[in-house]
Tab-separated table of C-alpha atoms in Angstrom:
chain	number	residue	atom	x	y	z
Y	248	UNK	CA	-47.425	31.988	31.313
Y	249	UNK	CA	-50.416	30.200	29.886
Y	250	UNK	CA	-50.330	26.665	31.159
Y	251	UNK	CA	-52.629	23.986	32.537
Y	252	UNK	CA	-51.984	21.239	35.077
Y	253	UNK	CA	-53.225	17.756	34.205
Y	254	UNK	CA	-52.321	15.067	36.747
Y	255	UNK	CA	-49.391	17.188	37.967
Y	256	UNK	CA	-48.186	17.606	34.383
Y	257	UNK	CA	-47.887	21.099	32.924
Y	258	UNK	CA	-49.495	21.481	29.514
Y	259	UNK	CA	-48.068	24.455	27.632
Y	260	UNK	CA	-50.578	26.497	25.653
Y	261	UNK	CA	-48.411	29.580	25.172
Y	262	UNK	CA	-48.074	30.719	21.520
Y	263	UNK	CA	-44.800	29.808	19.819
Y	264	UNK	CA	-43.904	33.463	19.293
Y	265	UNK	CA	-44.016	34.006	23.061
Y	266	UNK	CA	-41.844	30.951	23.663
Y	267	UNK	CA	-39.321	32.240	21.132
Y	268	UNK	CA	-39.446	35.628	22.862
Y	269	UNK	CA	-38.358	33.869	26.061
Y	270	UNK	CA	-35.303	32.542	24.240
Y	271	UNK	CA	-34.433	35.931	22.735
Y	272	UNK	CA	-34.797	37.778	26.025
Y	273	UNK	CA	-32.641	35.217	27.798
Y	274	UNK	CA	-29.878	35.809	25.228
Y	275	UNK	CA	-29.889	39.559	25.753
Y	276	UNK	CA	-26.242	40.590	26.294
Y	277	UNK	CA	-25.236	36.908	25.899
Y	278	UNK	CA	-25.419	36.408	22.130
Y	279	UNK	CA	-21.679	36.700	21.621
Y	280	UNK	CA	-20.608	34.222	24.294
Y	281	UNK	CA	-23.403	31.803	23.312
Y	282	UNK	CA	-22.397	31.836	19.629
Y	283	UNK	CA	-18.752	31.314	20.584
Y	284	UNK	CA	-19.751	28.391	22.812
Y	285	UNK	CA	-21.747	26.716	20.027
Y	286	UNK	CA	-18.915	27.277	17.544
Y	287	UNK	CA	-16.501	25.655	20.002
Y	288	UNK	CA	-18.870	22.701	20.299
Y	289	UNK	CA	-19.125	22.341	16.501
Y	290	UNK	CA	-15.362	22.521	15.988
Y	291	UNK	CA	-14.403	20.113	18.773
Y	292	UNK	CA	-17.063	17.617	17.713
Y	293	UNK	CA	-16.453	17.667	13.943
Y	294	UNK	CA	-12.787	18.510	13.296
Y	295	UNK	CA	-11.210	15.382	14.902
Y	296	UNK	CA	-13.271	12.956	12.746
Y	297	UNK	CA	-12.153	14.871	9.638
Y	298	UNK	CA	-8.530	14.493	10.730
Y	299	UNK	CA	-9.014	10.788	11.435
Y	300	UNK	CA	-10.591	10.271	8.021
Y	301	UNK	CA	-7.769	12.171	6.330
Y	302	UNK	CA	-4.994	10.299	8.087
Y	303	UNK	CA	-6.420	6.807	8.441
Y	304	UNK	CA	-9.496	6.745	6.227
Y	305	UNK	CA	-10.108	4.244	3.462
Y	306	UNK	CA	-12.532	4.353	0.571
Y	307	UNK	CA	-15.867	2.865	1.543
Y	308	UNK	CA	-16.111	0.962	-1.751
Y	309	UNK	CA	-12.878	-0.833	-0.971
Y	310	UNK	CA	-14.700	-2.623	1.831
Y	311	UNK	CA	-17.030	-4.225	-0.717
Y	312	UNK	CA	-14.415	-4.937	-3.362
Y	313	UNK	CA	-14.090	-8.640	-3.994
Y	314	UNK	CA	-11.479	-9.687	-6.571
Y	315	UNK	CA	-12.499	-6.984	-9.008
Y	316	UNK	CA	-16.224	-7.704	-8.766
Y	317	UNK	CA	-18.172	-4.516	-9.669
Y	318	UNK	CA	-21.605	-5.525	-8.350
Y	319	UNK	CA	-23.367	-5.236	-11.690
Y	320	UNK	CA	-21.825	-1.898	-12.705
Y	321	UNK	CA	-19.535	-1.561	-15.707
Y	322	UNK	CA	-15.877	-0.912	-14.909
Y	323	UNK	CA	-15.992	2.803	-15.854
Y	324	UNK	CA	-19.069	3.572	-13.750
Y	325	UNK	CA	-17.709	1.623	-10.835
Y	326	UNK	CA	-14.374	3.464	-11.042
Y	327	UNK	CA	-16.148	6.827	-11.111
Y	328	UNK	CA	-18.215	5.916	-8.080
Y	329	UNK	CA	-15.154	4.586	-6.300
Y	330	UNK	CA	-13.166	7.773	-6.869
Y	331	UNK	CA	-15.999	9.991	-5.640
Y	332	UNK	CA	-16.614	8.126	-2.415
Y	333	UNK	CA	-15.207	9.803	0.712
Y	334	UNK	CA	-12.584	8.224	2.891
Y	335	UNK	CA	-13.873	6.847	6.134
Y	336	UNK	CA	-12.214	5.906	9.406
Y	337	UNK	CA	-14.028	4.045	12.154
Y	338	UNK	CA	-12.094	6.037	14.794
Y	339	UNK	CA	-14.011	9.182	13.831
Y	340	UNK	CA	-17.341	7.481	14.548
Y	341	UNK	CA	-16.079	6.136	17.874
Y	342	UNK	CA	-14.906	9.609	18.863
Y	343	UNK	CA	-18.286	11.184	18.098
Y	344	UNK	CA	-20.157	8.493	20.012
Y	345	UNK	CA	-17.936	8.982	23.048
Y	346	UNK	CA	-18.053	12.774	23.332
Y	347	UNK	CA	-21.469	13.664	21.888
Y	348	UNK	CA	-23.320	12.917	25.125
Y	349	UNK	CA	-20.955	14.981	27.265
Y	350	UNK	CA	-21.206	17.915	24.852
Y	351	UNK	CA	-24.998	17.662	24.772
Y	352	UNK	CA	-25.055	17.793	28.567
Y	353	UNK	CA	-22.618	20.717	28.545
Y	354	UNK	CA	-24.778	22.685	26.116
Y	355	UNK	CA	-27.858	21.996	28.238
Y	356	UNK	CA	-26.037	23.254	31.342
Y	357	UNK	CA	-24.789	26.309	29.457
Y	358	UNK	CA	-28.194	27.408	28.159
Y	359	UNK	CA	-29.969	26.716	31.444
Y	360	UNK	CA	-27.411	29.000	33.095
Y	361	UNK	CA	-28.002	31.630	30.398
Y	362	UNK	CA	-31.760	31.434	30.869
Y	363	UNK	CA	-31.374	31.777	34.648
Y	364	UNK	CA	-29.212	34.887	34.223
Y	365	UNK	CA	-26.045	33.254	35.576
Y	366	UNK	CA	-22.651	34.344	34.369
Y	367	UNK	CA	-21.437	31.951	31.677
Y	368	UNK	CA	-18.192	31.296	29.841
Y	369	UNK	CA	-17.350	29.555	26.574
Y	370	UNK	CA	-15.600	26.769	28.452
Y	371	UNK	CA	-18.879	25.859	30.168
Y	372	UNK	CA	-19.767	23.638	27.212
Y	373	UNK	CA	-17.157	21.208	28.585
Y	374	UNK	CA	-18.900	20.902	31.973
Y	375	UNK	CA	-20.686	17.790	30.754
Y	376	UNK	CA	-17.399	15.873	30.923
Y	377	UNK	CA	-17.626	16.095	34.723
Y	378	UNK	CA	-20.445	13.546	34.390
Y	379	UNK	CA	-18.985	11.747	31.383
Y	380	UNK	CA	-20.240	8.215	32.049
Y	381	UNK	CA	-23.766	9.291	32.906
Y	382	UNK	CA	-23.938	11.550	29.833
Y	383	UNK	CA	-22.581	8.741	27.659
Y	384	UNK	CA	-25.140	6.284	29.001
Y	385	UNK	CA	-28.023	8.707	28.524
Y	386	UNK	CA	-26.921	9.486	24.972
Y	387	UNK	CA	-26.578	5.779	24.153
Y	388	UNK	CA	-29.941	4.641	25.534
Y	389	UNK	CA	-31.821	7.614	24.114
Y	390	UNK	CA	-30.527	7.006	20.613
Y	391	UNK	CA	-31.005	3.264	20.972
Y	392	UNK	CA	-34.703	3.662	21.742
Y	393	UNK	CA	-35.105	6.284	19.015
Y	394	UNK	CA	-33.474	3.977	16.462
Y	395	UNK	CA	-35.670	1.053	17.506
Y	396	UNK	CA	-38.799	3.147	17.100
Y	397	UNK	CA	-37.516	4.451	13.757
Y	398	UNK	CA	-37.249	0.864	12.505
Y	399	UNK	CA	-41.025	0.623	12.809
Y	400	UNK	CA	-41.566	3.814	10.836
Y	401	UNK	CA	-40.236	7.359	10.595
Y	402	UNK	CA	-43.112	8.922	12.563
Y	403	UNK	CA	-42.643	6.753	15.692
Y	404	UNK	CA	-38.963	7.653	15.609
Y	405	UNK	CA	-39.790	11.377	15.550
Y	406	UNK	CA	-42.245	10.912	18.412
Y	407	UNK	CA	-39.614	9.034	20.424
Y	408	UNK	CA	-37.037	11.792	19.892
Y	409	UNK	CA	-39.568	14.374	21.118
Y	410	UNK	CA	-40.533	12.165	24.072
Y	411	UNK	CA	-36.947	12.117	25.357
Y	412	UNK	CA	-36.091	15.700	24.336
Y	413	UNK	CA	-35.982	16.961	27.943
Y	414	UNK	CA	-33.730	14.229	29.326
Y	415	UNK	CA	-30.462	16.154	29.049
Y	416	UNK	CA	-32.021	19.305	30.516
Y	417	UNK	CA	-33.254	17.208	33.456
Y	418	UNK	CA	-29.776	15.779	33.966
Y	419	UNK	CA	-28.228	19.252	33.625
Y	420	UNK	CA	-30.660	20.589	36.224
Y	421	UNK	CA	-29.862	17.781	38.674
Y	422	UNK	CA	-26.798	15.641	37.788
Y	423	UNK	CA	-27.507	13.333	40.721
Y	424	UNK	CA	-30.449	11.775	38.847
Y	425	UNK	CA	-30.015	8.462	37.081
Y	426	UNK	CA	-30.267	7.737	33.374
Y	427	UNK	CA	-33.570	5.888	33.607
Y	428	UNK	CA	-35.005	8.582	35.885
Y	429	UNK	CA	-34.124	11.337	33.411
Y	430	UNK	CA	-35.759	9.471	30.554
Y	431	UNK	CA	-38.877	8.658	32.571
Y	432	UNK	CA	-39.259	12.257	33.759
Y	433	UNK	CA	-38.840	13.525	30.206
Y	434	UNK	CA	-41.477	11.079	29.028
Y	435	UNK	CA	-43.852	12.281	31.760
Y	436	UNK	CA	-43.187	15.946	31.060
Y	437	UNK	CA	-43.905	15.595	27.354
Y	438	UNK	CA	-47.321	14.015	27.829
Y	439	UNK	CA	-49.657	16.411	26.086
Y	440	UNK	CA	-46.752	18.593	24.922
Y	441	UNK	CA	-45.342	16.603	21.988
Y	442	UNK	CA	-47.304	18.477	19.329
Y	443	UNK	CA	-46.391	21.793	20.949
Y	444	UNK	CA	-42.691	20.925	20.897
Y	445	UNK	CA	-42.928	19.711	17.303
Y	446	UNK	CA	-44.636	22.910	16.141
Y	447	UNK	CA	-42.144	25.004	18.100
Y	448	UNK	CA	-39.303	23.240	16.285
Y	449	UNK	CA	-41.016	23.789	12.929
Y	450	UNK	CA	-41.287	27.506	13.683
Y	451	UNK	CA	-37.493	27.782	13.290
Y	452	UNK	CA	-37.510	26.451	9.721
Y	453	UNK	CA	-37.545	29.945	8.208
Y	454	UNK	CA	-34.501	31.033	10.203
Y	455	UNK	CA	-32.716	27.771	9.421
Y	456	UNK	CA	-33.319	28.101	5.677
Y	457	UNK	CA	-32.084	31.679	5.791
Y	458	UNK	CA	-28.917	30.611	7.609
Y	459	UNK	CA	-28.371	27.741	5.150
Y	460	UNK	CA	-27.907	30.167	2.261
Y	461	UNK	CA	-24.424	31.405	3.278
Y	462	UNK	CA	-23.599	27.935	4.581
Y	463	UNK	CA	-24.350	26.382	1.185
Y	464	UNK	CA	-22.307	29.059	-0.566
Y	465	UNK	CA	-19.273	28.262	1.605
Y	466	UNK	CA	-19.636	24.524	0.962
Y	467	UNK	CA	-19.916	25.069	-2.780
Y	468	UNK	CA	-16.757	27.183	-2.673
Y	469	UNK	CA	-14.985	24.322	-0.912
Y	470	UNK	CA	-16.065	21.868	-3.609
Y	471	UNK	CA	-14.848	24.281	-6.285
Y	472	UNK	CA	-11.495	25.093	-4.717
Y	473	UNK	CA	-10.297	21.544	-4.099
Y	474	UNK	CA	-11.140	17.912	-4.588
Y	475	UNK	CA	-9.355	16.945	-1.383
Y	476	UNK	CA	-11.827	15.380	0.992
Y	477	UNK	CA	-10.280	16.972	4.086
Y	478	UNK	CA	-10.442	20.489	2.645
Y	479	UNK	CA	-14.018	19.993	1.469
Y	480	UNK	CA	-14.997	18.733	4.937
Y	481	UNK	CA	-13.354	21.724	6.601
Y	482	UNK	CA	-15.290	24.105	4.346
Y	483	UNK	CA	-18.438	22.211	5.307
Y	484	UNK	CA	-17.636	22.744	8.994
Y	485	UNK	CA	-17.135	26.466	8.368
Y	486	UNK	CA	-20.541	26.516	6.704
Y	487	UNK	CA	-21.996	24.853	9.795
Y	488	UNK	CA	-20.536	27.620	11.934
Y	489	UNK	CA	-22.643	30.139	10.017
Y	490	UNK	CA	-25.752	28.399	11.321
Y	491	UNK	CA	-24.578	28.873	14.940
Y	492	UNK	CA	-26.811	31.935	15.662
Y	493	UNK	CA	-29.933	29.946	14.801
Y	494	UNK	CA	-28.675	27.013	16.883
Y	495	UNK	CA	-28.168	29.363	19.822
Y	496	UNK	CA	-31.670	30.772	19.354
Y	497	UNK	CA	-33.178	27.274	19.315
Y	498	UNK	CA	-31.284	25.999	22.362
Y	499	UNK	CA	-32.222	29.061	24.403
Y	500	UNK	CA	-35.891	28.617	23.474
Y	501	UNK	CA	-35.766	24.927	24.351
Y	502	UNK	CA	-34.240	25.837	27.719
Y	503	UNK	CA	-37.230	28.112	28.360
Y	504	UNK	CA	-39.557	25.309	27.270
Y	505	UNK	CA	-37.966	23.033	29.865
Y	506	UNK	CA	-38.203	25.694	32.577
Y	507	UNK	CA	-41.946	25.900	32.024
Y	508	UNK	CA	-42.372	22.116	32.034
Y	509	UNK	CA	-40.318	21.840	35.226
Y	510	UNK	CA	-42.589	24.391	36.929
Y	511	UNK	CA	-39.843	26.987	37.342
Y	512	UNK	CA	-41.866	29.585	35.442
Y	513	UNK	CA	-45.432	30.209	36.555
Y	514	UNK	CA	-48.005	32.803	35.642
Y	515	UNK	CA	-47.452	34.941	38.731
Y	516	UNK	CA	-43.706	35.341	38.192
Y	517	UNK	CA	-41.687	37.353	35.696
Y	518	UNK	CA	-41.732	35.064	32.648
Y	519	UNK	CA	-38.334	36.017	31.260
Y	520	UNK	CA	-34.941	36.931	32.663
Y	521	UNK	CA	-34.198	40.633	32.919
Y	522	UNK	CA	-31.036	42.691	33.197
Y	523	UNK	CA	-30.014	44.476	36.377
Y	524	UNK	CA	-31.268	47.794	35.011
Y	525	UNK	CA	-34.637	46.299	34.075
Y	526	UNK	CA	-34.913	44.631	37.473
Y	527	UNK	CA	-34.315	47.993	39.162
Y	528	UNK	CA	-37.020	49.568	37.010
Y	529	UNK	CA	-39.442	46.759	37.868
Y	530	UNK	CA	-38.755	47.049	41.593
Y	531	UNK	CA	-39.012	50.854	41.451
Y	532	UNK	CA	-42.392	50.500	39.751
Y	533	UNK	CA	-43.590	48.075	42.415
Y	534	UNK	CA	-42.456	50.428	45.187
Y	535	UNK	CA	-44.210	53.351	43.489
Y	536	UNK	CA	-47.416	51.313	43.256
Y	537	UNK	CA	-47.222	50.434	46.946
Y	538	UNK	CA	-46.640	54.077	47.907
Y	539	UNK	CA	-49.579	55.160	45.762
Y	540	UNK	CA	-51.791	52.554	47.393
Y	541	UNK	CA	-50.665	53.718	50.835
Y	542	UNK	CA	-51.440	57.338	49.934
Y	543	UNK	CA	-54.892	56.310	48.755
Y	544	UNK	CA	-55.485	54.337	51.932
Y	545	UNK	CA	-54.359	57.162	54.297
Y	546	UNK	CA	-57.515	59.391	53.844
Y	547	UNK	CA	-59.723	56.353	54.312
Y	548	UNK	CA	-57.849	55.389	57.453
Y	549	UNK	CA	-58.091	58.987	58.770
Y	550	UNK	CA	-61.849	59.039	58.194
Y	551	UNK	CA	-62.206	55.694	59.894
Y	552	UNK	CA	-60.129	56.968	62.840
Y	553	UNK	CA	-62.328	60.087	63.159
Y	554	UNK	CA	-65.484	58.019	63.036
Y	555	UNK	CA	-64.048	55.688	65.641
Y	556	UNK	CA	-63.131	58.665	67.882
Y	557	UNK	CA	-66.623	60.152	67.550
Y	558	UNK	CA	-68.127	56.782	68.377
Y	559	UNK	CA	-65.924	56.515	71.462
Y	560	UNK	CA	-66.914	60.030	72.613
Y	561	UNK	CA	-70.580	59.199	72.125
Y	562	UNK	CA	-70.185	56.018	74.110
Y	563	UNK	CA	-68.351	57.863	76.895
Y	564	UNK	CA	-71.030	60.563	77.129
Y	565	UNK	CA	-73.783	57.976	77.180
Y	566	UNK	CA	-71.950	56.041	79.884
Y	567	UNK	CA	-71.536	59.265	81.904
Y	568	UNK	CA	-75.206	60.115	81.644
Y	569	UNK	CA	-76.150	56.588	82.641
Y	570	UNK	CA	-73.803	56.846	85.644
Y	571	UNK	CA	-75.324	60.184	86.787
Y	572	UNK	CA	-78.845	58.806	86.504
Y	573	UNK	CA	-77.838	55.734	88.471
Y	574	UNK	CA	-76.255	57.864	91.208
Y	575	UNK	CA	-79.374	60.047	91.489
Y	576	UNK	CA	-81.517	56.925	91.783
Y	577	UNK	CA	-79.262	55.546	94.516
Y	578	UNK	CA	-79.440	58.827	96.473
Y	579	UNK	CA	-83.243	58.915	96.269
Y	580	UNK	CA	-83.446	55.320	97.436
Y	581	UNK	CA	-81.145	56.045	100.415
Y	582	UNK	CA	-83.257	59.064	101.340
Y	583	UNK	CA	-86.444	57.082	101.358
Y	584	UNK	CA	-84.888	54.313	103.466
Y	585	UNK	CA	-83.081	56.396	106.135
Y	586	UNK	CA	-85.388	59.434	106.328
Y	587	UNK	CA	-82.472	61.694	107.478
Y	588	UNK	CA	-83.565	64.838	105.614
Y	589	UNK	CA	-86.971	64.873	107.525
Y	590	UNK	CA	-85.228	64.795	110.950
Y	591	UNK	CA	-83.128	67.801	110.056
Y	592	UNK	CA	-86.271	69.758	109.163
Y	593	UNK	CA	-87.929	68.958	112.558
Y	594	UNK	CA	-84.820	70.026	114.504
Y	595	UNK	CA	-84.730	73.363	112.723
Y	596	UNK	CA	-88.446	73.946	113.589
Y	597	UNK	CA	-87.824	73.271	117.291
Y	598	UNK	CA	-84.940	75.694	117.494
Y	599	UNK	CA	-87.076	78.435	116.006
């Protein structure tokens, strides 16, 4: 992976198409279960508020009605606006606020597991409820800070949302971390990476627009079939389900983005998950390369061994010659000192 380290912070310079390729490769053989998991998330998050609004909802305009006062509109216009306003129940909003954090954590856990080639199930999106309070607190404080920054202007709000975009992945990676720690680590990780994350998100616009075509058709059918607010909302939810493949694609890519920021993917490692068959092929290739290198090294080692043997023989012969010369010198020195050979010659002369 192309990345730089600045003050122990990884700066991603990889092209967006390569980052998206990470997400696609991670979803290989997991598209079906991932789409089903996202659809489950959409249904469980959105259907209960629709039911609450249908059973207990009241017209929003009725909240502002004050003894027939129409707030400057004529009676006919006000009646038309009143009849077209959807019913609303505060319980639906409370429900979403309570469970959204746990579902966000569950999705983060699910897609991290997918990216790391772990076996996943649809029910894994509910794993966030095991850390319900921590997920709720993280969701609350994140959105609080984002809303406060948005009050200044839209751009600071977008920057704040990007700054804390890794918080749930950090918590999913290590649930023992605290809320403040997750937010601080996300803020540190995104230093120098905000523009990259923003451009990566923009790169999905084409896919999102393409997926919105069938979604819009389904919603328009719902508006045509019935004027009942519950039925129209259910058609809208069905339309949202049609966008699930793009949502899966985005979440998987964001999981890869986090893995790079966390330092779990480095240049020397395989950048994307592989299947068992691909892993076997990779390992077989590595073994073949090692065998080829060994075969290339064997002739060199044989030549080196021969040269070493010849050198040893030369040294031995030289040592032998030096030993013989030394022995001859010692014998000559002994002869000169003792004079024994001369006495033998005299004795032989006398005998003759």
